[in-house]
Coordinates of C-alpha atoms and ligand atoms in Angstrom, one line a residue:
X1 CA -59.7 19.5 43.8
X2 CA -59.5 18.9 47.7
X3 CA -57.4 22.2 48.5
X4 CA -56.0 20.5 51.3
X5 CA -54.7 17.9 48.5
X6 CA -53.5 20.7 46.2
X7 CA -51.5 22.7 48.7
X8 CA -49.9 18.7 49.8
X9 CA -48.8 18.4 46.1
X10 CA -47.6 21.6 45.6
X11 CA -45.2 21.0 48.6
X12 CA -44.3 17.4 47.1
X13 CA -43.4 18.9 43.4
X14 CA -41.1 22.2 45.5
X15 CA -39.7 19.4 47.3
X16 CA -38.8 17.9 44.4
X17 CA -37.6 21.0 42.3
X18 CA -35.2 21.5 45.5
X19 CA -33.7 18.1 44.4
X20 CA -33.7 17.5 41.1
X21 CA -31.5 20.6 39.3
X22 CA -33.6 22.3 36.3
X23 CA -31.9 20.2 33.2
X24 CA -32.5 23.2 31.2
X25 CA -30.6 25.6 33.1
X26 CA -27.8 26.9 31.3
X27 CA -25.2 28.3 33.6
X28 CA -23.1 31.1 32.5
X29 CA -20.7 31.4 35.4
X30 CA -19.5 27.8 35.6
X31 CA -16.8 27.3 38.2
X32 CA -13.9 24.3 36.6
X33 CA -11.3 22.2 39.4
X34 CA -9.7 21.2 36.4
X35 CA -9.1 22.7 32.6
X36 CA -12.6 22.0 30.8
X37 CA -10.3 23.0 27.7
X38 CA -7.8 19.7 28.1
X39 CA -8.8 18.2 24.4
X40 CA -7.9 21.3 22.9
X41 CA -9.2 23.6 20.2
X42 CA -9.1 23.4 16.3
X43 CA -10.5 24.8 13.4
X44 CA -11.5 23.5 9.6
X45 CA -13.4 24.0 6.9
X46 CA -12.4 27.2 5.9
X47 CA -14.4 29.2 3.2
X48 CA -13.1 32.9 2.2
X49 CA -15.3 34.5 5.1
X50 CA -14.4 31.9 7.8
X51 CA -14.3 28.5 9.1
X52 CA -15.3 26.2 11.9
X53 CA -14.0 26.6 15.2
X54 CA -14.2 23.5 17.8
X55 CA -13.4 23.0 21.6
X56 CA -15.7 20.6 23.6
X57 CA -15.4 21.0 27.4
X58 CA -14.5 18.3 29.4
X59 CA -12.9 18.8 32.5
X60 CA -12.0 14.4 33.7
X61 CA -12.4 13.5 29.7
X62 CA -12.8 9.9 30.8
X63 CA -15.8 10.6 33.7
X64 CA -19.4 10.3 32.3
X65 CA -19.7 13.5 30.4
X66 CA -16.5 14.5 30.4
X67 CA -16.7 15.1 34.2
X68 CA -19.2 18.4 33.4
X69 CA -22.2 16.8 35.9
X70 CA -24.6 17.7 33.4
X71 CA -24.3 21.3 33.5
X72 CA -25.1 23.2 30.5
X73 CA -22.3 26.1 30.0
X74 CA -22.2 29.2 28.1
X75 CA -19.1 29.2 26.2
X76 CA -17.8 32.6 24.7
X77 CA -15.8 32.8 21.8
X78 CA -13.4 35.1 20.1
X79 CA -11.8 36.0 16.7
X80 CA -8.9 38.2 16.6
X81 CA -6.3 39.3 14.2
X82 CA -3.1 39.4 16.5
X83 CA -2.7 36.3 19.6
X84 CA -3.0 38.9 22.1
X85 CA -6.3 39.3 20.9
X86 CA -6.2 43.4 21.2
X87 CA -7.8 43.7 18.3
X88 CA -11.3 41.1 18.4
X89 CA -12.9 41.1 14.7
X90 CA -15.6 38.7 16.0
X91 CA -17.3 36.8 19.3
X92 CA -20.3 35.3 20.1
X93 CA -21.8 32.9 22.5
X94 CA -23.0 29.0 22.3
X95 CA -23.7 27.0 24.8
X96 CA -22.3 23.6 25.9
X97 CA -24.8 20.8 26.6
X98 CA -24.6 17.2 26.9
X99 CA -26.6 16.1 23.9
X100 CA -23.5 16.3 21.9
X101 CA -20.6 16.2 24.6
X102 CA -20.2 19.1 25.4
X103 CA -19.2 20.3 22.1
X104 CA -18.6 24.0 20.4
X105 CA -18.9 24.3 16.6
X106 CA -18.7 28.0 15.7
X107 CA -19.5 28.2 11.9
X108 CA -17.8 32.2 11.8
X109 CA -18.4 34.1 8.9
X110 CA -17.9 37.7 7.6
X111 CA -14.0 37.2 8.0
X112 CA -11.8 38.5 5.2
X113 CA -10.5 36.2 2.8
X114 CA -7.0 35.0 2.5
X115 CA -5.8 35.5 5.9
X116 CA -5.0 34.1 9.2
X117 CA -6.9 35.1 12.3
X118 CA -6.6 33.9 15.4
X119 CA -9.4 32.1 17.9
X120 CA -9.6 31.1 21.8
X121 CA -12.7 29.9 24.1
X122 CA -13.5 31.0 27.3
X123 CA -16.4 29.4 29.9
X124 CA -16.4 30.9 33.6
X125 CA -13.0 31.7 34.5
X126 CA -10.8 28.9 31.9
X127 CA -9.8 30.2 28.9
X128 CA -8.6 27.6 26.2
X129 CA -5.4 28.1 24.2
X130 CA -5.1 30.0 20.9
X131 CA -5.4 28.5 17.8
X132 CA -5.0 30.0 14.2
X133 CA -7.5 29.8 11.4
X134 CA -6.7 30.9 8.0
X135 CA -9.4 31.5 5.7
X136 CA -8.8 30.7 1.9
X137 CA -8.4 33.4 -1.7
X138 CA -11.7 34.8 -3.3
X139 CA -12.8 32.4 -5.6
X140 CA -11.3 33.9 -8.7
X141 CA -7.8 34.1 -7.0
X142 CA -5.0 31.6 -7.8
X143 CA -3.0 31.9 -4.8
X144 CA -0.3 29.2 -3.9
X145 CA -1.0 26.9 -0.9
X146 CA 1.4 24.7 1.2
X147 CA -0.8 21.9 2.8
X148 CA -0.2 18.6 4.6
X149 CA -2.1 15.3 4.7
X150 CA -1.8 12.4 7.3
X151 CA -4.0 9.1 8.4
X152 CA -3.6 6.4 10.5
X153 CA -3.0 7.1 14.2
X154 CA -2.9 4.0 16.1
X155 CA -2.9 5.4 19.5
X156 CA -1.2 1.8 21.1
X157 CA 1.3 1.2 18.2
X158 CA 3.3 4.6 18.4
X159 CA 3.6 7.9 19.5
X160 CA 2.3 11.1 17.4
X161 CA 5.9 12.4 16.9
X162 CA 5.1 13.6 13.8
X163 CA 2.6 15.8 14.4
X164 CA 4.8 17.6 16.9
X165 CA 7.1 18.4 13.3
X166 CA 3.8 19.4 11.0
X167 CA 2.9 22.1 14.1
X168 CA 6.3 23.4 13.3
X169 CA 5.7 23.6 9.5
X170 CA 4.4 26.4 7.6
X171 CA 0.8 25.3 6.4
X172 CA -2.1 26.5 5.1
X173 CA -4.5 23.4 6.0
X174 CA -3.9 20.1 6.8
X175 CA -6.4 17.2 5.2
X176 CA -6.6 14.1 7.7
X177 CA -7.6 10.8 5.5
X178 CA -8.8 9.2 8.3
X179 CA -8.1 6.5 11.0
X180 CA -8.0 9.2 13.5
X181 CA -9.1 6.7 16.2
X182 CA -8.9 2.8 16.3
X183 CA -12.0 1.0 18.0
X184 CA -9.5 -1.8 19.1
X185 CA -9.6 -3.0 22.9
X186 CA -6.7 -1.8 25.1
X187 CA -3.7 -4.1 24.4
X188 CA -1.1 -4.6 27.4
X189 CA 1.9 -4.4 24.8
X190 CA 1.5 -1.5 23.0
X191 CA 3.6 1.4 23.3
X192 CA 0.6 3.1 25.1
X193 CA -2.9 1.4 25.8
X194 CA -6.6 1.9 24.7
X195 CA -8.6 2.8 27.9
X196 CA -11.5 -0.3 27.9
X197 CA -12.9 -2.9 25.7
X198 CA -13.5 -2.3 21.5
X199 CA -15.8 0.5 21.4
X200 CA -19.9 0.2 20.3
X201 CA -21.9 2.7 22.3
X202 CA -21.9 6.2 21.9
X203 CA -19.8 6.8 25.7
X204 CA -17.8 4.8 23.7
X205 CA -16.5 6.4 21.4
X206 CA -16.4 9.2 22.9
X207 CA -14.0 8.5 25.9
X208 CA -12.0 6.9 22.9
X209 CA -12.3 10.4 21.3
X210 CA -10.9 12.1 24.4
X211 CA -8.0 9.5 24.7
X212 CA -6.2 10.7 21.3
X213 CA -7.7 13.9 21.8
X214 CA -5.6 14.3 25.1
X215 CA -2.2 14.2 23.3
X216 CA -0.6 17.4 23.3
X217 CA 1.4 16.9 19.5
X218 CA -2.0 16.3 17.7
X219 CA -3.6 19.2 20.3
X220 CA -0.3 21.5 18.5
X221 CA -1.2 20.4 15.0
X222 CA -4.6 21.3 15.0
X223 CA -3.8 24.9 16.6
X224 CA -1.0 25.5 13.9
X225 CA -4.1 25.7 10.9
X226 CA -7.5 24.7 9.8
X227 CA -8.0 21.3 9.3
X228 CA -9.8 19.0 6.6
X229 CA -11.0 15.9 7.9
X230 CA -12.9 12.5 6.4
X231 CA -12.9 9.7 7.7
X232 CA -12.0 5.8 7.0
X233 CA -12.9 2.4 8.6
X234 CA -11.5 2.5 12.1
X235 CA -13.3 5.6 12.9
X236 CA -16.3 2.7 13.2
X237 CA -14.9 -0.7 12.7
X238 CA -12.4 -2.0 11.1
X239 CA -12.9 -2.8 6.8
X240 CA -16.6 -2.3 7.1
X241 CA -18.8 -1.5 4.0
X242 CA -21.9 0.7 4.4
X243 CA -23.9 -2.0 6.7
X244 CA -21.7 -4.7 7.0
X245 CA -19.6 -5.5 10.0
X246 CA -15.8 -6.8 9.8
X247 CA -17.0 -10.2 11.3
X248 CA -20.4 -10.7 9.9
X249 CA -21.4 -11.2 13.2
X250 CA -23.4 -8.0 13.4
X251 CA -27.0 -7.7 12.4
X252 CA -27.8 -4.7 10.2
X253 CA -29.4 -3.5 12.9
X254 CA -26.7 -3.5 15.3
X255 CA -24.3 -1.9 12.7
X256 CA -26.8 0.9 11.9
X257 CA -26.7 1.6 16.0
X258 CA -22.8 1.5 15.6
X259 CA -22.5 3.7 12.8
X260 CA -24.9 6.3 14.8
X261 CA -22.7 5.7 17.7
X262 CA -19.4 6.7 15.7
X263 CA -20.5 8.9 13.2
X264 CA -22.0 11.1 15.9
X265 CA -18.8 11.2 18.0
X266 CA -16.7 11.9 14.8
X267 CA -18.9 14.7 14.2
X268 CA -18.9 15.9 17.8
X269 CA -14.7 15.7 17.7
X270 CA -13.9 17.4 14.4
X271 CA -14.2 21.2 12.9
X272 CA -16.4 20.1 10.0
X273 CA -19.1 21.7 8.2
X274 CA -21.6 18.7 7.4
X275 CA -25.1 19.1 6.6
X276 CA -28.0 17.9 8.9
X277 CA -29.0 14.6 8.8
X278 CA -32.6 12.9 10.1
X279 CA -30.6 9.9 11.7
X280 CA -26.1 9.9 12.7
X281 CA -26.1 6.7 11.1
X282 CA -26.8 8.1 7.5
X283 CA -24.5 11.3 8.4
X284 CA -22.8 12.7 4.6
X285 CA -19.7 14.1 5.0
X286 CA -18.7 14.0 1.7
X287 CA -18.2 18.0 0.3
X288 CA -15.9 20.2 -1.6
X289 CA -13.3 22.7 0.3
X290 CA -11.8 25.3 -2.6
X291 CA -8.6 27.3 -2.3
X292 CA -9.6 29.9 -4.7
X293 CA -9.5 28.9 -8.0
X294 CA -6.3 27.0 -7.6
X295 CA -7.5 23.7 -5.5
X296 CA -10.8 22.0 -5.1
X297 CA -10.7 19.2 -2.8
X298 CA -13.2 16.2 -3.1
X299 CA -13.7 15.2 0.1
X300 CA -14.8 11.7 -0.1
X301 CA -16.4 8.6 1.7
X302 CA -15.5 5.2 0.2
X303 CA -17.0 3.6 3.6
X304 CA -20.4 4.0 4.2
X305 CA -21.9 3.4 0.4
X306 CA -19.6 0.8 -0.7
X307 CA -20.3 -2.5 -1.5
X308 CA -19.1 -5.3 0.5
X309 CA -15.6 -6.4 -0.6
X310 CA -15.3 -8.8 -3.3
X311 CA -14.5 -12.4 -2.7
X312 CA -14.4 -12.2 1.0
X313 CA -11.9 -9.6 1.8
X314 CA -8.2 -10.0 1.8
X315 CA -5.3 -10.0 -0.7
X316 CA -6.8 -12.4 -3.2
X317 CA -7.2 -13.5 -7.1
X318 CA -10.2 -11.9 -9.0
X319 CA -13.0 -13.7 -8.7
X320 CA -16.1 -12.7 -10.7
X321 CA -17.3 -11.1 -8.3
X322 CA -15.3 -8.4 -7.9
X323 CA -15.6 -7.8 -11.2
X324 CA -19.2 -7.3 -11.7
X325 CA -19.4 -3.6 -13.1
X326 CA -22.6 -2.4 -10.9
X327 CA -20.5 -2.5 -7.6
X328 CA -19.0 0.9 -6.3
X329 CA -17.0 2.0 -3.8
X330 CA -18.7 5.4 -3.5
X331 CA -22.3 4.4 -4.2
X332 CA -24.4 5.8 -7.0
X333 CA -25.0 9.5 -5.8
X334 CA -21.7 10.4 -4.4
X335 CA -19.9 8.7 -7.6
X336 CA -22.1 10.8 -9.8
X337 CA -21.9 13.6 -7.5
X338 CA -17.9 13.5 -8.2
X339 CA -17.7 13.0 -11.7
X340 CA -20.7 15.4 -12.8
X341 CA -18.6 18.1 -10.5
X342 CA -15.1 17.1 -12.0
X343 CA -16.4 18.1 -15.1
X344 CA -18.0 21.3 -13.9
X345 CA -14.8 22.4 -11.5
X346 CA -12.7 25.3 -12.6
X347 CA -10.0 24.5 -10.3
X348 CA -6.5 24.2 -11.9
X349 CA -6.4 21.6 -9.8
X350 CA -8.3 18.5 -8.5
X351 CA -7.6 17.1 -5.2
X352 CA -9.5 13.5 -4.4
X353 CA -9.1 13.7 -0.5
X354 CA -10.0 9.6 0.2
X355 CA -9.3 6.8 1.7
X356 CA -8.2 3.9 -0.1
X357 CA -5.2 3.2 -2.7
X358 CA -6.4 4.0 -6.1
X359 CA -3.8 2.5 -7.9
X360 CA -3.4 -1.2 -8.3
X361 CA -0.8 -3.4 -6.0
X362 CA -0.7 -7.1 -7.7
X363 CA 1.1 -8.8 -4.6
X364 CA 2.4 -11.7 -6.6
X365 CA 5.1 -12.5 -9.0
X366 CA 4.9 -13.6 -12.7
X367 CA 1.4 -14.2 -14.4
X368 CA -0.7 -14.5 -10.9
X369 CA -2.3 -11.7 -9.5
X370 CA -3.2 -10.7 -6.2
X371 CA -4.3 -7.7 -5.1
X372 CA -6.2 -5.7 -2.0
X373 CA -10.2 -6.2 -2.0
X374 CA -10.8 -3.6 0.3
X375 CA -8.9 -1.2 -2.1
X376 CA -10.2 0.8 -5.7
X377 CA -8.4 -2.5 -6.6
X378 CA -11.4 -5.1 -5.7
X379 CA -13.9 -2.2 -7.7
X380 CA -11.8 -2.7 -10.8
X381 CA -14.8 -1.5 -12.6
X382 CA -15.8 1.4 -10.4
X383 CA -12.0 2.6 -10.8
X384 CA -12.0 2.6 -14.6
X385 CA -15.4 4.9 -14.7
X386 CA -13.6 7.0 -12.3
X387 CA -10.4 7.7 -14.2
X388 CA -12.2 7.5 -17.6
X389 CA -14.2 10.2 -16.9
X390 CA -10.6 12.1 -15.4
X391 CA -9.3 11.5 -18.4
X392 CA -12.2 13.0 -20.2
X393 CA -12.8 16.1 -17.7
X394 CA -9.6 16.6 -15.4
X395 CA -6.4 15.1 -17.3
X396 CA -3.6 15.1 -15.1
X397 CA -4.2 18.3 -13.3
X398 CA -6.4 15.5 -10.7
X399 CA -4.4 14.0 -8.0
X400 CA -5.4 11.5 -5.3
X401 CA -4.4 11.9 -1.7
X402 CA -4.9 9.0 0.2
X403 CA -4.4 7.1 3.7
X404 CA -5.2 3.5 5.2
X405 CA -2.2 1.6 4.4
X406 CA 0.4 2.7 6.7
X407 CA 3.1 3.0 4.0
X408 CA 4.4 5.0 1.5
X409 CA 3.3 5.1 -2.4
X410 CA 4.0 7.2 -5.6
X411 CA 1.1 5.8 -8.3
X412 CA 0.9 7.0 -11.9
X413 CA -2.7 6.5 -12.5
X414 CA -3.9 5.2 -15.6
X415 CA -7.2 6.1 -17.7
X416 CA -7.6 1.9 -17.7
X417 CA -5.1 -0.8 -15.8
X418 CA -7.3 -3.8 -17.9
X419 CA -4.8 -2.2 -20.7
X420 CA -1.1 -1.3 -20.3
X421 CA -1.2 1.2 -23.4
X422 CA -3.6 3.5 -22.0
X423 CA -2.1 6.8 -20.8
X424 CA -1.5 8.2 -17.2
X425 CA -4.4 10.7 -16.9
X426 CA -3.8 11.5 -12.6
X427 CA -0.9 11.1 -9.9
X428 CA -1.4 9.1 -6.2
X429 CA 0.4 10.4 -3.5
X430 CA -0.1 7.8 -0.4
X431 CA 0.6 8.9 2.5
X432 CA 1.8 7.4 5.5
X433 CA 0.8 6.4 8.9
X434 CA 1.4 9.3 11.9
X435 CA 1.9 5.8 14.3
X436 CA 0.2 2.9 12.7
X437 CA 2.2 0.1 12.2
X438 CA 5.1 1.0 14.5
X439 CA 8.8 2.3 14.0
X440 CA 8.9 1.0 10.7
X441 CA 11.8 0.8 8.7
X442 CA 13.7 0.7 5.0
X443 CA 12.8 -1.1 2.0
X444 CA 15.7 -2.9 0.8
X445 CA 16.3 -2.2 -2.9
X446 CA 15.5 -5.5 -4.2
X447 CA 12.4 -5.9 -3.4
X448 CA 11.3 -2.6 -4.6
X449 CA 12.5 -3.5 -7.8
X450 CA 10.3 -6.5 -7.6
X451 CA 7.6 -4.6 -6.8
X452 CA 8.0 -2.2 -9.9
X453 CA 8.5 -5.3 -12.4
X454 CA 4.9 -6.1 -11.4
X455 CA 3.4 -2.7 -11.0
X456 CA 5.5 -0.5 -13.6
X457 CA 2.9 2.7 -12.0
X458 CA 4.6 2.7 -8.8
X459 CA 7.4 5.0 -8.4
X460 CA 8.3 4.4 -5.2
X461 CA 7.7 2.3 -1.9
X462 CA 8.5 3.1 1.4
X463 CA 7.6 1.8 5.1
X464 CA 8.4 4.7 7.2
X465 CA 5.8 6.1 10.0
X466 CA 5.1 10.1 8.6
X467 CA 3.1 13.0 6.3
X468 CA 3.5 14.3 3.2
X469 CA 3.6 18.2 2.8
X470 CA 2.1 19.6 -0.9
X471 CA 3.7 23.0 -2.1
X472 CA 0.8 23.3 -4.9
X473 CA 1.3 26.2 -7.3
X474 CA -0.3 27.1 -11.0
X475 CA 1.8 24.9 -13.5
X476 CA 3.4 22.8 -10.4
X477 CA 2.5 20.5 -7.1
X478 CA 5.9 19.6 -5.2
X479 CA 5.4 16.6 -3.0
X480 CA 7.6 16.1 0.0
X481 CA 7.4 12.9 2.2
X482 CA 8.7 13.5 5.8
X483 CA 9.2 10.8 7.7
X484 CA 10.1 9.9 11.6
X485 CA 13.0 6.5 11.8
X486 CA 10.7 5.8 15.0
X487 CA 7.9 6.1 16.8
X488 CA 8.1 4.0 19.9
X489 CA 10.2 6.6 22.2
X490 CA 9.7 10.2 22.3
X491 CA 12.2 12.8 20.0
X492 CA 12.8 11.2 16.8
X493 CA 13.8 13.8 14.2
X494 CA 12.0 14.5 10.7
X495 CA 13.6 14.0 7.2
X496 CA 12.3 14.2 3.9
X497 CA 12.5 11.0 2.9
X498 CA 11.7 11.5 -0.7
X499 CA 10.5 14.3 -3.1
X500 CA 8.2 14.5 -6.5
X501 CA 6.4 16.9 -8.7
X502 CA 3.6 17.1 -11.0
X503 CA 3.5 19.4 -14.0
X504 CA 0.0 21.1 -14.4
X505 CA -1.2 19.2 -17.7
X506 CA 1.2 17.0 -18.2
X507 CA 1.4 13.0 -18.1
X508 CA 3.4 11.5 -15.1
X509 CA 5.4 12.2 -11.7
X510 CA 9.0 13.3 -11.9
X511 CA 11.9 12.3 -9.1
X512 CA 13.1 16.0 -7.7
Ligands
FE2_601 FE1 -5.2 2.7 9.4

């Protein structure tokens, strides 16, 4: 080469490398206008040596990348016993890059087991607030836990007063069912608004991300203790099953660029412990989480492997369809993966952490029925495998925990609903909505005695915005439903609005 040429280049490329920052560079001494820590911190997943600690930096959440310039941070972390952090069992360093958002997953290990530590962030001169990890008993241990669960924050329909009572409650864990975001376009007459159009792309999501993850009461619940979190069908669209969109006016294609889109963002939001995946859109997040040798909860996914509902959605009459006994709500390998591992668990108790009501609701009087086909309801078949083989491997010492219908429930669970003489073999507790759905307000008497004439499972029926709190011992599980009179103004007060226990290896749920 010409060495006239050469030296001309290299002068073009330094010219260039003057202009163009090094993409690869991390920087170590960042320097923040605003709080890069403004979506908070939380933790989840906890094991007996540790858990999974989460911040993502994002100084303007709603700029392009968070309004962090594409800068790649170090971000040092720290685990200490006490809040003043005099005495730091663990650090480390990760860095912060805009691949995934600028998110932080610390998977911390070598912790001791059965107790609560205590966790911060720090990247240049910001330091995040201090959250609280506890990490669960030995394996062997049957140690008591107290644990909430919640689902269904419609950012626009309420405000997340609830969450501002579960950070003052004394928890262990709390188990989120999912619906932690809504894809829906911003709505003038909400109490508060969605921020753009219904969310596809990846930027998407995750501005919608930093929207609910700005509110301070959800930022106080997820410092107060580790959290468990799945998902349901809002997290990507609303009622869709595995590959099919809510208005069938998505190719397969575009759905599988949706799911990618949301299930990376979910992942990049939440303190979970998933395993690697070739592609986001096949992401598994279905896993167990023991508390010693009292607890196992069964995370689960009745989303992305289902079949597509029944007889075209909605509250209908069976058709044959939706009784066709090779559909499934969890697909082959998760369903198998549950029941094989029911029958395996020594856990005194079984905790199904999903999404969906279990237990049947037939929605109309006398001889016609007419039930949800987006619930275990429109997989009638799929249902009875599942609590045949409880009935077989976990007899009532199994208990489902679920979300998505913005009300209140109580379900005995029965091995077969086809046939009113077969026993209760497992207990629903369905919680409520955190804002979904509004204020909400009382059922009047009467027509919860309707509903009971048709369902005789259901104990009780309420329409309140809320979260239930479990006080889960050896021989006992105490259910308490707190619940909020409103959720379109700021300060409403909690109440427990109703409360119910299960006896470890006995048949039924009892009033307290
Ligand atoms: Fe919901």
């Amino acid at each position: 080469m010409d060495r006239r040429l050469f030296v001309s280049d290299l002068a073009r490329y330094a010219a260039l490398c003057a202009v163009v920052p090094n993409v690869w560079r991390v920087t170590s001494r960042p320097r923040f206008a605003d709080d890069p820590f403004a979506l908070g911190v939380a933790s989840g997943d906890p094991t007996p040596t540790g858990g999974v600690l989460w911040t993502r930096l994002a100084p303007r959440p709603f700029e392009p990348d968070g309004g962090m310039e594409g800068t790649r941070v170090t971000v040092d972390w720290e685990v200490a016993d006490d809040d003043g952090f005099t005495k730091v069992v663990q650090k480390g360093r990760a860095t912060a890059a805009p691949e995934l958002s600028f998110s932080v997953h610390i998977d911390v290990t070598g912790l001791l087991p059965d107790r609560w530590y205590f966790y911060r962030f720090r990247s240049g001169d910001a330091v995040s607030q201090v959250g609280r990890l506890r990490t669960t008993p030995t394996d062997g241990a049957v140690t008591p836990l107290a644990f909430a669960f919640a689902s269904c924050q419609n950012w626009e329909q309420g405000l997340f007063t609830a969450y501002e009572h579960m950070a003052n409650e004394e928890l262990d864990l709390v188990a989120h069912l999912g619906d932690y975001i809504y894809e829906y376009a911003g709505n003038p007459r909400g109490v508060r608004m969605h921020h753009g159009l219904e969310i596809r792309t990846l930027d998407d999501y995750r501005r919608r991300y930093a929207q609910y993850k700005s509110d301070p009461l959800l930022q106080a619940a997820h410092r107060r203790c580790p959290w468990v979190v799945t998902w349901d069908d809002h997290e990507v669209d609303n009622n869709y099953a595995g590959l099919a969109g809510e208005n069938n006016m998505e190719s397969t294609e575009q759905m599988r660029a949706r799911r990618a889109a949301a299930y990376q963002a979910w992942w990049e939001h939440q303190p979970v412990r998933v395993p690697r995946v070739q592609s986001w859109a096949d992401l598994s997040i279905t896993r167990t989480i023991n508390w010693g040798a009292l607890a196992r909860f069964w995370v689960l996914d009745t989303r992305q492997y289902r079949d597509d509902q029944a007889c075209g959605d909605g509250t209908k009459p069976f058709c044959d369809e939706a009784r066709d006994p090779r559909r499934g709500l969890l697909g082959a390998a998760q369903e198998s993966w549950l029941l094989d591992g029911l029958g395996r668990s020594r856990s005194r108790w079984q905790v199904l952490a999903q999404q969906v009501m279990m237990g049947p609701y037939d929605a109309a009087e006398g001889d016609e029925v007419r039930t949800s086909m987006d619930q275990w309801s429109g997989y009638p078949a799929a249902r009875d495998r599942l609590l045949g083989e409880i009935a077989k491997r976990a007899p009532n010492r199994t208990v489902a925990i679920t979300g998505d219908i913005h009300s209140n429930w109580v379900n005995e669970l029965r091995s077969d609903f086809s046939r009113p003489d077969r026993p209760v073999v497992a207990a629903e507790f369905v919680g409520t909505s955190i804002a979904s759905g509004g204020n909400g307000g009382p059922v009047p008497p009467a027509r919860l005695a309707d509903m009971k004439r048709e369902n005789p499972h259901l104990k009780w029926f309420e329409n309140r915005r809320g979260y239930v709190t479990c006080t889960v011992n050896r021989d006992t599980w105490r259910a308490d439903y707190r619940s909020v009179p409103f959720v379109d103004k700021p300060g409403a007060p909690i109440a427990t609005a109703s409360s119910w226990r299960l006896e470890h290896g006995r048949a039924g749920i009892t009033a307290l």
